[in-house]
Structure formats: structure tokens, C-alpha cells
Coordinates of C-alpha atoms in Angstrom, one line a residue:
I1 CA 0.0 0.0 0.0
L2 CA 1.6 3.3 -1.1
S3 CA 0.0 6.2 0.6
W4 CA 0.6 9.4 2.6
K5 CA -0.1 10.2 6.2
R6 CA -3.7 11.1 7.0
T7 CA -5.2 9.6 3.9
G8 CA -7.2 6.7 5.4
S9 CA -4.4 4.1 5.4
N10 CA -5.2 2.8 8.9
L11 CA -8.8 2.3 7.8
F12 CA -7.8 0.6 4.6
C13 CA -5.1 -1.6 6.2
G14 CA -7.5 -2.6 8.9
I15 CA -10.0 -3.8 6.4
L16 CA -7.4 -5.8 4.6
H17 CA -6.0 -7.2 7.9
H18 CA -9.5 -8.7 8.7
H19 CA -9.6 -10.6 5.4
P20 CA -8.7 -14.3 6.2
E21 CA -6.6 -14.6 3.1
I22 CA -4.5 -11.5 3.6
T23 CA -1.5 -11.2 6.0
M24 CA -1.4 -7.4 6.4
H25 CA 1.3 -5.4 8.2
N26 CA 1.5 -1.7 8.9
E27 CA 4.6 0.6 8.5
L28 CA 7.3 -2.0 8.3
F29 CA 9.9 0.6 7.2
N30 CA 9.0 3.4 9.6
T31 CA 12.2 5.0 10.9
I32 CA 11.1 4.7 14.5
D33 CA 9.9 1.1 14.7
I34 CA 8.6 -1.9 12.8
F35 CA 4.8 -1.6 13.0
T36 CA 2.7 -4.7 12.4
Y37 CA -0.6 -6.4 13.4
H38 CA 1.5 -9.5 14.0
P39 CA 4.3 -8.7 16.6
R40 CA 5.7 -12.2 16.5
V41 CA 6.7 -11.7 12.9
T42 CA 9.7 -9.8 14.1
E43 CA 11.2 -12.9 15.7
M44 CA 14.3 -14.1 13.8
S45 CA 13.6 -17.1 11.6
D46 CA 17.2 -18.2 10.9
G47 CA 17.8 -19.8 14.3
S48 CA 19.1 -16.6 15.9
E49 CA 17.7 -15.5 19.2
G50 CA 16.1 -12.2 19.4
N51 CA 13.9 -10.0 17.2
W52 CA 14.3 -8.0 14.0
T53 CA 15.1 -4.4 15.0
V54 CA 15.1 -1.2 13.1
L55 CA 18.9 -1.4 12.8
G56 CA 18.8 -5.0 11.6
R57 CA 16.0 -4.2 9.1
D58 CA 18.0 -1.2 7.8
L59 CA 21.3 -3.2 7.5
W60 CA 19.7 -6.2 5.8
P61 CA 16.5 -4.9 4.1
L62 CA 16.3 -7.6 1.5
H63 CA 16.7 -10.4 4.1
F64 CA 14.0 -8.6 6.2
L65 CA 11.6 -8.4 3.2
E66 CA 12.2 -12.0 2.3
H67 CA 11.2 -13.0 5.8
I68 CA 8.1 -10.8 5.6
W69 CA 7.0 -12.1 2.2
S70 CA 7.1 -15.6 3.5
G71 CA 4.1 -14.9 5.6
R72 CA 5.5 -17.2 8.3
L73 CA 6.7 -16.9 11.9
A74 CA 10.1 -17.9 13.2
D75 CA 8.9 -21.5 13.8
G76 CA 7.8 -21.9 10.2
S77 CA 4.1 -21.7 10.8
K78 CA 1.9 -19.4 8.7
I79 CA 0.8 -16.2 10.4
K80 CA -2.7 -16.8 8.9
P81 CA -3.5 -20.4 7.9
K82 CA -5.5 -19.4 4.8
S83 CA -3.3 -16.5 3.8
K84 CA -2.5 -16.1 0.1
V85 CA -1.2 -12.6 0.1
V86 CA 1.3 -10.6 2.2
G87 CA 1.2 -6.8 2.3
F88 CA 2.4 -3.7 4.1
K89 CA 1.9 0.0 3.9
S90 CA 4.5 2.7 3.4
F91 CA 4.7 6.5 3.1
P92 CA 7.3 8.5 1.1
E93 CA 9.4 9.3 4.1
H94 CA 10.1 5.6 4.7
W95 CA 12.2 5.6 1.5
R96 CA 14.3 8.7 1.7
C97 CA 17.4 7.1 3.3
S98 CA 20.4 6.2 1.1
Y99 CA 20.4 2.6 2.4
N100 CA 16.9 1.8 1.2
E101 CA 16.2 3.9 -1.9
D102 CA 17.4 1.1 -4.1
I103 CA 15.0 -1.3 -2.3
F104 CA 12.1 1.0 -3.0
Q105 CA 13.0 1.0 -6.7
E106 CA 13.3 -2.8 -6.7
L107 CA 9.8 -3.0 -5.3
M108 CA 8.4 -0.5 -7.8
N109 CA 10.1 -2.3 -10.7
D110 CA 8.9 -5.8 -9.7
H111 CA 5.6 -6.4 -11.6
T112 CA 4.9 -9.4 -9.4
I113 CA 4.5 -7.1 -6.4
K114 CA 1.1 -5.4 -6.7
K115 CA 0.8 -1.8 -5.7
I116 CA -2.3 -0.3 -4.3
I117 CA -2.1 3.4 -4.2
L118 CA -4.3 5.1 -1.7
H119 CA -4.7 8.9 -1.8
R120 CA -7.1 11.5 -0.6
E121 CA -8.5 13.9 -3.2
D122 CA -9.1 16.7 -0.7
E123 CA -5.5 18.0 -0.3
L124 CA -6.5 20.7 2.2
A125 CA -8.2 18.0 4.4
V126 CA -4.9 16.0 4.4
Y127 CA -2.9 19.0 5.3
L128 CA -5.3 20.0 8.1
S129 CA -5.4 16.5 9.5
M130 CA -1.6 16.4 9.5
M131 CA -1.4 19.7 11.4
R132 CA -4.0 18.6 13.9
A133 CA -2.3 15.3 14.5
E134 CA 1.1 17.1 15.0
K135 CA -0.4 19.7 17.4
T136 CA -2.3 17.1 19.5
G137 CA -0.1 14.1 19.2
M138 CA -3.2 12.1 18.3
Y139 CA -2.5 10.2 15.2
M140 CA -5.0 7.4 15.6
S141 CA -7.9 9.5 16.7
V142 CA -10.8 10.3 14.4
E143 CA -12.2 13.3 16.4
Y144 CA -10.1 16.2 17.6
P145 CA -11.2 18.7 20.3
R146 CA -13.8 21.1 18.9
H147 CA -11.9 24.2 20.1
L148 CA -8.7 23.1 18.3
K149 CA -7.4 25.8 15.9
V150 CA -4.6 25.6 13.4
H151 CA -2.9 28.3 11.4
I152 CA -2.3 27.7 7.7
D153 CA 0.7 29.2 6.1
P154 CA -0.1 29.6 2.4
A155 CA 3.6 29.0 1.3
K156 CA 4.0 25.9 3.5
F157 CA 0.6 24.6 2.2
Q158 CA 1.7 25.2 -1.4
T159 CA 5.0 23.3 -0.7
F160 CA 2.9 20.4 0.7
V161 CA 0.7 20.3 -2.3
F162 CA 3.7 20.2 -4.7
N163 CA 5.3 17.3 -2.7
Y164 CA 1.9 15.5 -2.3
R165 CA 1.2 15.6 -6.1
D166 CA 4.8 14.7 -7.0
T167 CA 4.6 11.6 -4.8
F168 CA 1.5 10.3 -6.5
Q169 CA 2.3 11.4 -10.0
R170 CA 6.0 10.4 -10.1
K171 CA 7.4 8.6 -7.1
Y172 CA 4.6 6.0 -7.0
K173 CA 4.6 5.4 -10.7
S174 CA 5.5 1.8 -11.7
P175 CA 6.9 1.1 -15.1
F176 CA 4.3 -1.7 -15.3
E177 CA 1.4 0.5 -14.0
K178 CA -1.3 -1.1 -16.1
R179 CA -0.3 -4.6 -14.9
D180 CA 0.6 -4.1 -11.2
T181 CA -1.0 -0.9 -9.9
F182 CA -4.5 -0.2 -8.5
W183 CA -5.8 3.1 -7.3
I184 CA -8.2 3.9 -4.6
T185 CA -9.2 7.1 -2.8
Y186 CA -10.1 7.8 0.8
E187 CA -13.4 9.2 -0.5
Q188 CA -14.1 5.8 -2.2
L189 CA -13.4 4.0 1.1
L190 CA -16.1 6.0 2.8
D191 CA -18.6 5.4 0.0
K192 CA -20.3 2.2 0.9
E193 CA -21.9 1.8 -2.5
H194 CA -18.6 2.1 -4.3
F195 CA -16.8 -0.1 -1.8
N196 CA -19.3 -2.9 -2.1
E197 CA -19.1 -3.0 -6.0

């Protein structure tokens, strides 16, 4: 799942996570931690004691991804018995470091890896949601305090819009887009009639 903060990725990943044939993870390449619905997946599977850490993931990203794609725990059992697909979500800032930019390009150039691009059409709503989350520290909350006010700097907002559009129009563009890329919007996720089609 290729997305951006505050575009409905938690909602979308939660839906996929509850599908019995999908082993879904969250931000596996977050710079702070390895976020997943399945904490035991970070246990080493090569006989080593201990868990995958951010440092280990960043030093050996291909080995880490190989472990994730297997859909298995350290003991060899499947995370979900009926699972046929393994996925995770990422944001553009997860791939800005020199040690993993090549990994991102490999993922984008591999047509066997399907890309679901989730974006929100209302760019101002994304920006406001980001500002509210940063101001309150509430990133998982749906409702913010009614009295909460944020100031919008037009120049900063314009910079955000440029980066936001560039990400979806260029960075998330696969060379095999017609074969391996699917698009969905936050607005479609909230449209029950569209989602049930």
C-alpha cells in the first residue's frame, strides 16, 4: 500500500487485515519502529535468538523483506492459515534514506508485487489533518477537540501540495502501471456503495 499520512491508510489496512486470506502489516519501514498487526513476525527465523530491530532491518532490508514475504513466523508456521497474500503500507518518508532507496526502486520495478495506491482527493483535508495530529499528538484519533485551531501558512501549504502531487504522479509510478497498480481514494473507502461493488 503506497500512501501518505492522514489519507485513510489505517482504515484501509484494517479492512485488509481482517480478510482471512491477507496477511497485512503496517509501517514496516517506519524510521522509529517496525509496526505490524503481528508482533511475533519480528522474531528471527534463521535460528538466531532475538527479534528484528530497526537497525537489523536497515542493515539487511532484502533479508528482512524475504522474511516478511514468506508470511511465516520464526517456527515456520503461517501467520494466517488461509493466507495467500502478504502486504504492508508505506509512506514516502520511509524511503528517503540512502540505504533503502534502491530497495524501493526494486519494489516498484517488480511487476509481481502489486501496488495499491491510496490517496485523498481533498488535499486541504490531508494538510489540516496532519497539522491537527502534530499539534495534539493524536495520530490514531478520528475526532479532535472542537476548540482546536490551526494556522495555515499559504507558502507551506503550497509546498505540501507540490510534494503530495509529485509523490503520487512520479514517485509512486510503476513502469508496469497497467499490470501491477491499483488506485483507490479515501473518498471511495467511505462510499459504501462504491466499496461494495
